[in-house]
Amino acid sequence: MIAEFFSMGGFGFYIWTSFGLTFLLMLAEVLYLRQQRRTNLKRIQRIRKMNAGSDS
Amino acid sequence: MNWFRYASPVEFYPLAGRMVPWFAVAAALSTVVGLYWGFFQTPDILSQQKEYYRIIFVHVPAAWMSMWLYLVLVGWAVLGLIYNTRLSFMMAAAVAPTGALFTGIALLTGVLWGKTSWGTWWDWDPRLTSELILFFIYAGYMALQSAIEDSYRADRASALLAIVGLFCIPLIYWSINCPDPTQCAALHARSSMSAIETNILAAMWTMVFAFWMYSFAVIFVRVRNIILERERNSTWVSRLIGGGPS
């Protein structure tokens, strides 16, 4: 019965590829944004340390 | 409540940060509901189309998002040009990659549907062609935005490009719903909500809602990234990040 569900009347490949691609692309966007945020935060910390160093 | 308060990146940054988890949870929940509904509460056949019609549960929401997000992008670009607010341009820039992503998803899933439904991966029919053009307009907007070093000029130039690219949205719409059907290619049937079974429609709308929630979540995360990136030398960012990540 499970095999029947996944075969989707013989169209399983097209359906699961569609849903798979959609969610992979969304996941990639989320992971990329997280990476971008980390890079940003590190950079700001560096700028902050640099400024603190020049103040004192 | 004074909404203009939130037109400032300093005010909007924490607000957006607080809203992201809510949108993310709403997106996840409605995706689960939409997929369950779409796979278990719907008939196997939609008119002459067999199981493969289930691709619409990602294809149609993605295609709609690609158009709506473009309107959102242009809306922010126009606000930016009129009121000269930094945040408006940041919002426009934050919307573009997600809009492009949904355009890509609509095209890819459309290709898979086309193979099952029409027996061909691709055909230069008006709707497929105009959706592809929309993808290039998104790409052009992002390329222009990043090509100009000075963000003041980059924002304004790309906003103009976005407004020019607006022609594509009615083109995509009319490529099916044109006044004279004989002038349109017949690959996509004229869209009509009443022709679709209620459960299929409900699952599709749930997925549309899920994609909106997802869009809000990722666009707010991205606009926060853009704010940090552009204002990294300001004292408020320095103070904020110094006090621990938020």
Short mmCIF file of C-alpha atoms in Angstrom, two decimals:
data_model
loop_
_atom_site.label_atom_id
_atom_site.label_comp_id
_atom_site.label_asym_id
_atom_site.label_seq_id
_atom_site.Cartn_x
_atom_site.Cartn_y
_atom_site.Cartn_z
CA MET A 1 0.00 0.00 0.00
CA ILE A 2 2.87 2.33 0.81
CA ALA A 3 4.57 1.41 -2.46
CA GLU A 4 1.33 2.18 -4.24
CA PHE A 5 1.19 5.59 -2.60
CA PHE A 6 4.74 6.46 -3.64
CA SER A 7 4.25 5.25 -7.20
CA MET A 8 1.41 7.78 -7.65
CA GLY A 9 -0.14 5.83 -10.49
CA GLY A 10 3.23 5.66 -12.26
CA PHE A 11 3.87 9.40 -12.00
CA GLY A 12 5.89 9.15 -8.78
CA PHE A 13 9.13 10.35 -10.37
CA TYR A 14 7.58 13.62 -11.61
CA ILE A 15 5.64 14.33 -8.45
CA TRP A 16 8.39 13.55 -5.94
CA THR A 17 10.99 15.38 -8.01
CA SER A 18 8.72 18.46 -8.05
CA PHE A 19 8.15 18.43 -4.30
CA GLY A 20 11.76 17.46 -3.59
CA LEU A 21 13.21 20.26 -5.72
CA THR A 22 10.86 22.82 -4.18
CA PHE A 23 11.81 21.96 -0.62
CA LEU A 24 15.52 21.56 -1.38
CA LEU A 25 15.60 25.02 -2.97
CA MET A 26 13.76 26.52 0.01
CA LEU A 27 16.10 24.77 2.44
CA ALA A 28 19.09 26.06 0.47
CA GLU A 29 17.74 29.61 0.77
CA VAL A 30 17.30 29.26 4.53
CA LEU A 31 20.79 27.81 5.02
CA TYR A 32 22.33 30.47 2.81
CA LEU A 33 20.63 33.25 4.82
CA ARG A 34 21.91 31.72 8.06
CA GLN A 35 25.45 31.63 6.70
CA GLN A 36 25.12 35.23 5.50
CA ARG A 37 23.98 36.32 8.96
CA ARG A 38 26.92 34.60 10.68
CA THR A 39 29.40 36.23 8.30
CA ASN A 40 27.77 39.61 8.94
CA LEU A 41 27.89 39.23 12.72
CA LYS A 42 31.56 38.20 12.67
CA ARG A 43 32.43 41.19 10.51
CA ILE A 44 30.62 43.59 12.85
CA GLN A 45 32.40 42.10 15.86
CA ARG A 46 35.70 42.73 14.07
CA ILE A 47 34.78 46.35 13.32
CA ARG A 48 33.74 46.79 16.93
CA LYS A 49 37.02 45.43 18.29
CA MET A 50 38.96 47.61 15.86
CA ASN A 51 37.10 50.71 17.03
CA ALA A 52 37.47 49.79 20.69
CA GLY A 53 41.20 49.38 20.13
CA SER A 54 41.58 52.82 18.59
CA ASP A 55 39.50 54.53 21.31
CA SER A 56 41.59 53.49 24.29
CA MET B 1 0.37 53.55 16.64
CA ASN B 2 2.83 55.44 14.55
CA TRP B 3 3.75 53.19 11.63
CA PHE B 4 6.36 55.58 10.34
CA ARG B 5 8.44 54.77 13.41
CA TYR B 6 9.12 51.40 11.76
CA ALA B 7 10.33 53.04 8.57
CA SER B 8 13.66 53.38 10.30
CA PRO B 9 16.00 50.37 10.11
CA VAL B 10 16.91 50.87 13.80
CA GLU B 11 13.26 50.31 14.79
CA PHE B 12 12.44 47.72 12.18
CA TYR B 13 15.40 45.43 12.80
CA PRO B 14 14.25 44.08 16.20
CA LEU B 15 10.58 44.04 15.14
CA ALA B 16 11.37 41.88 12.10
CA GLY B 17 13.49 39.63 14.28
CA ARG B 18 10.62 39.04 16.67
CA MET B 19 8.22 38.18 13.84
CA VAL B 20 10.42 35.67 11.98
CA PRO B 21 9.75 32.67 14.31
CA TRP B 22 5.98 33.19 14.07
CA PHE B 23 6.04 33.22 10.28
CA ALA B 24 8.34 30.20 10.24
CA VAL B 25 6.03 28.20 12.51
CA ALA B 26 2.96 29.23 10.47
CA ALA B 27 4.75 28.19 7.27
CA ALA B 28 5.71 24.78 8.67
CA LEU B 29 2.26 24.04 10.10
CA SER B 30 0.36 25.10 6.99
CA THR B 31 2.74 23.10 4.79
CA VAL B 32 2.00 19.95 6.80
CA VAL B 33 -1.75 20.59 6.63
CA GLY B 34 -1.62 21.49 2.93
CA LEU B 35 0.41 18.43 1.96
CA TYR B 36 -1.74 16.07 4.03
CA TRP B 37 -4.84 17.54 2.45
CA GLY B 38 -3.33 17.49 -1.01
CA PHE B 39 -2.19 13.88 -0.88
CA PHE B 40 -4.82 12.15 1.24
CA GLN B 41 -8.04 14.12 0.95
CA THR B 42 -8.12 14.68 -2.80
CA PRO B 43 -9.24 12.52 -5.72
CA ASP B 44 -6.56 10.90 -7.90
CA ILE B 45 -7.80 12.56 -11.03
CA LEU B 46 -8.42 16.20 -11.96
CA SER B 47 -10.47 16.36 -15.16
CA GLN B 48 -8.38 14.30 -17.61
CA GLN B 49 -5.23 14.71 -15.57
CA LYS B 50 -4.16 11.77 -13.44
CA GLU B 51 -2.11 11.75 -10.22
CA TYR B 52 0.51 14.04 -11.67
CA TYR B 53 -1.87 16.98 -11.26
CA ARG B 54 -0.71 16.96 -7.59
CA ILE B 55 2.29 18.95 -8.79
CA ILE B 56 -0.07 21.96 -8.70
CA PHE B 57 0.27 22.02 -4.90
CA VAL B 58 3.74 23.44 -5.34
CA HIS B 59 3.57 24.68 -8.92
CA VAL B 60 0.60 27.04 -8.70
CA PRO B 61 1.53 28.62 -5.33
CA ALA B 62 5.11 29.13 -6.57
CA ALA B 63 3.92 30.69 -9.83
CA TRP B 64 1.54 33.01 -7.97
CA MET B 65 4.24 33.98 -5.47
CA SER B 66 6.60 34.78 -8.33
CA MET B 67 4.10 37.37 -9.59
CA TRP B 68 2.87 38.70 -6.25
CA LEU B 69 6.38 39.11 -4.86
CA TYR B 70 7.29 41.07 -7.96
CA LEU B 71 4.40 43.45 -7.22
CA VAL B 72 5.62 43.69 -3.62
CA LEU B 73 9.14 44.45 -4.87
CA VAL B 74 7.91 47.20 -7.18
CA GLY B 75 5.69 48.58 -4.39
CA TRP B 76 8.69 49.01 -2.08
CA ALA B 77 10.81 50.41 -4.92
CA VAL B 78 8.15 53.04 -5.71
CA LEU B 79 7.78 53.94 -2.00
CA GLY B 80 11.54 54.32 -1.84
CA LEU B 81 11.62 56.61 -4.85
CA ILE B 82 8.75 58.77 -3.51
CA TYR B 83 9.61 58.98 0.20
CA ASN B 84 13.34 58.45 -0.10
CA THR B 85 13.41 55.95 2.75
CA ARG B 86 16.36 53.61 3.15
CA LEU B 87 14.23 50.78 4.50
CA SER B 88 11.95 50.70 1.43
CA PHE B 89 14.88 49.99 -0.87
CA MET B 90 16.22 47.42 1.57
CA MET B 91 12.83 45.67 1.52
CA ALA B 92 12.78 45.71 -2.29
CA ALA B 93 16.26 44.19 -2.37
CA ALA B 94 15.24 41.59 0.22
CA VAL B 95 12.19 40.46 -1.77
CA ALA B 96 14.02 39.88 -5.07
CA PRO B 97 15.95 36.63 -4.37
CA THR B 98 12.87 34.94 -2.90
CA GLY B 99 10.79 36.07 -5.90
CA ALA B 100 13.44 34.68 -8.23
CA LEU B 101 13.49 31.43 -6.24
CA PHE B 102 9.73 30.99 -6.65
CA THR B 103 9.98 31.81 -10.35
CA GLY B 104 12.62 29.08 -10.64
CA ILE B 105 10.45 26.62 -8.72
CA ALA B 106 7.44 27.44 -10.92
CA LEU B 107 9.53 26.84 -14.05
CA LEU B 108 11.13 23.61 -12.82
CA THR B 109 7.90 22.06 -11.55
CA GLY B 110 6.20 23.30 -14.73
CA VAL B 111 8.76 21.43 -16.79
CA LEU B 112 8.00 18.23 -14.86
CA TRP B 113 4.28 18.76 -15.27
CA GLY B 114 4.70 19.57 -18.95
CA LYS B 115 6.45 16.26 -19.57
CA THR B 116 3.58 14.29 -18.05
CA SER B 117 0.76 16.43 -19.34
CA TRP B 118 1.86 17.58 -22.78
CA GLY B 119 4.63 15.06 -23.44
CA THR B 120 7.28 17.77 -23.69
CA TRP B 121 9.60 19.34 -21.12
CA TRP B 122 9.40 22.78 -22.62
CA ASP B 123 7.47 24.69 -25.25
CA TRP B 124 7.69 28.35 -26.20
CA ASP B 125 4.06 29.04 -25.39
CA PRO B 126 3.16 32.54 -24.14
CA ARG B 127 2.88 31.66 -20.47
CA LEU B 128 6.09 29.64 -20.23
CA THR B 129 7.99 32.29 -22.16
CA SER B 130 6.66 35.22 -20.10
CA GLU B 131 7.42 33.40 -16.83
CA LEU B 132 10.98 32.81 -18.07
CA ILE B 133 11.25 36.52 -18.89
CA LEU B 134 10.13 37.29 -15.32
CA PHE B 135 13.00 35.13 -14.07
CA PHE B 136 15.45 37.16 -16.15
CA ILE B 137 13.94 40.43 -14.87
CA TYR B 138 14.51 39.29 -11.27
CA ALA B 139 18.06 38.29 -12.20
CA GLY B 140 18.62 41.63 -13.94
CA TYR B 141 17.35 43.53 -10.91
CA MET B 142 19.69 41.65 -8.58
CA ALA B 143 22.64 41.97 -10.97
CA LEU B 144 22.17 45.73 -11.33
CA GLN B 145 21.75 46.13 -7.56
CA SER B 146 25.04 44.38 -6.87
CA ALA B 147 26.93 45.84 -9.83
CA ILE B 148 26.74 49.44 -8.58
CA GLU B 149 29.06 50.03 -5.65
CA ASP B 150 27.25 53.08 -4.24
CA SER B 151 24.07 51.77 -2.60
CA TYR B 152 22.26 55.11 -3.06
CA ARG B 153 22.61 54.89 -6.84
CA ALA B 154 22.19 51.10 -6.94
CA ASP B 155 18.83 51.39 -5.14
CA ARG B 156 17.46 54.00 -7.51
CA ALA B 157 18.72 52.46 -10.73
CA SER B 158 17.40 49.01 -9.83
CA ALA B 159 14.09 50.50 -8.66
CA LEU B 160 13.64 52.00 -12.13
CA LEU B 161 14.49 48.68 -13.73
CA ALA B 162 11.92 46.97 -11.50
CA ILE B 163 9.24 49.45 -12.60
CA VAL B 164 10.07 48.88 -16.28
CA GLY B 165 9.92 45.11 -15.70
CA LEU B 166 6.38 45.45 -14.41
CA PHE B 167 5.09 44.94 -17.97
CA CYS B 168 5.74 41.23 -17.50
CA ILE B 169 3.06 40.66 -14.84
CA PRO B 170 -0.03 41.48 -16.96
CA LEU B 171 1.69 39.64 -19.79
CA ILE B 172 1.84 36.45 -17.70
CA TYR B 173 -1.75 36.94 -16.60
CA TRP B 174 -3.14 37.65 -20.07
CA SER B 175 -1.15 34.84 -21.65
CA ILE B 176 -4.03 32.64 -20.51
CA ASN B 177 -6.92 34.88 -19.65
CA CYS B 178 -6.74 36.83 -22.86
CA PRO B 179 -9.95 38.27 -24.31
CA ASP B 180 -9.72 36.13 -27.43
CA PRO B 181 -8.80 32.51 -26.57
CA THR B 182 -8.00 31.66 -30.18
CA GLN B 183 -5.11 34.10 -29.98
CA CYS B 184 -3.61 32.23 -27.03
CA ALA B 185 -1.70 29.00 -27.11
CA ALA B 186 -3.79 26.30 -25.52
CA LEU B 187 -1.20 24.56 -23.33
CA HIS B 188 -2.53 26.13 -20.15
CA ALA B 189 -6.30 26.01 -20.09
CA ARG B 190 -8.10 29.22 -19.21
CA SER B 191 -7.99 29.42 -15.45
CA SER B 192 -11.27 28.89 -13.70
CA MET B 193 -11.58 28.23 -9.98
CA SER B 194 -15.07 26.71 -10.29
CA ALA B 195 -13.76 23.87 -12.47
CA ILE B 196 -11.59 22.53 -9.65
CA GLU B 197 -12.74 20.14 -6.95
CA THR B 198 -13.20 21.81 -3.54
CA ASN B 199 -10.63 19.69 -1.68
CA ILE B 200 -8.00 20.28 -4.34
CA LEU B 201 -8.68 24.00 -4.16
CA ALA B 202 -8.50 24.00 -0.35
CA ALA B 203 -5.15 22.17 -0.37
CA MET B 204 -3.84 24.57 -3.00
CA TRP B 205 -4.88 27.66 -1.01
CA THR B 206 -3.32 26.19 2.14
CA MET B 207 -0.05 25.83 0.23
CA VAL B 208 -0.39 29.40 -1.05
CA PHE B 209 -0.73 30.54 2.56
CA ALA B 210 2.30 28.43 3.54
CA PHE B 211 4.39 29.99 0.78
CA TRP B 212 3.35 33.50 1.89
CA MET B 213 4.38 32.71 5.47
CA TYR B 214 7.67 31.27 4.24
CA SER B 215 8.24 34.40 2.14
CA PHE B 216 7.63 36.71 5.11
CA ALA B 217 10.06 34.69 7.24
CA VAL B 218 12.95 34.57 4.77
CA ILE B 219 12.44 38.14 3.53
CA PHE B 220 12.56 39.47 7.10
CA VAL B 221 15.71 37.47 7.80
CA ARG B 222 17.24 38.82 4.60
CA VAL B 223 16.24 42.42 5.28
CA ARG B 224 17.90 42.09 8.69
CA ASN B 225 21.05 40.86 6.94
CA ILE B 226 20.90 43.80 4.54
CA ILE B 227 20.41 46.25 7.41
CA LEU B 228 23.42 44.86 9.28
CA GLU B 229 25.50 44.85 6.14
CA ARG B 230 24.69 48.43 5.17
CA GLU B 231 24.76 49.93 8.66
CA ARG B 232 27.66 47.92 10.03
CA ASN B 233 29.67 51.05 10.82
CA SER B 234 26.89 52.77 12.75
CA THR B 235 26.93 53.00 16.52
CA TRP B 236 23.51 51.37 16.95
CA VAL B 237 24.63 48.19 15.17
CA SER B 238 27.84 48.15 17.14
CA ARG B 239 25.95 48.54 20.42
CA LEU B 240 23.34 45.94 19.42
CA ILE B 241 25.82 43.24 18.43
CA GLY B 242 28.05 44.05 21.39
CA GLY B 243 25.16 43.26 23.70
CA GLY B 244 24.94 39.70 22.36
CA PRO B 245 23.22 38.50 19.20
CA SER B 246 19.56 39.42 18.92
#
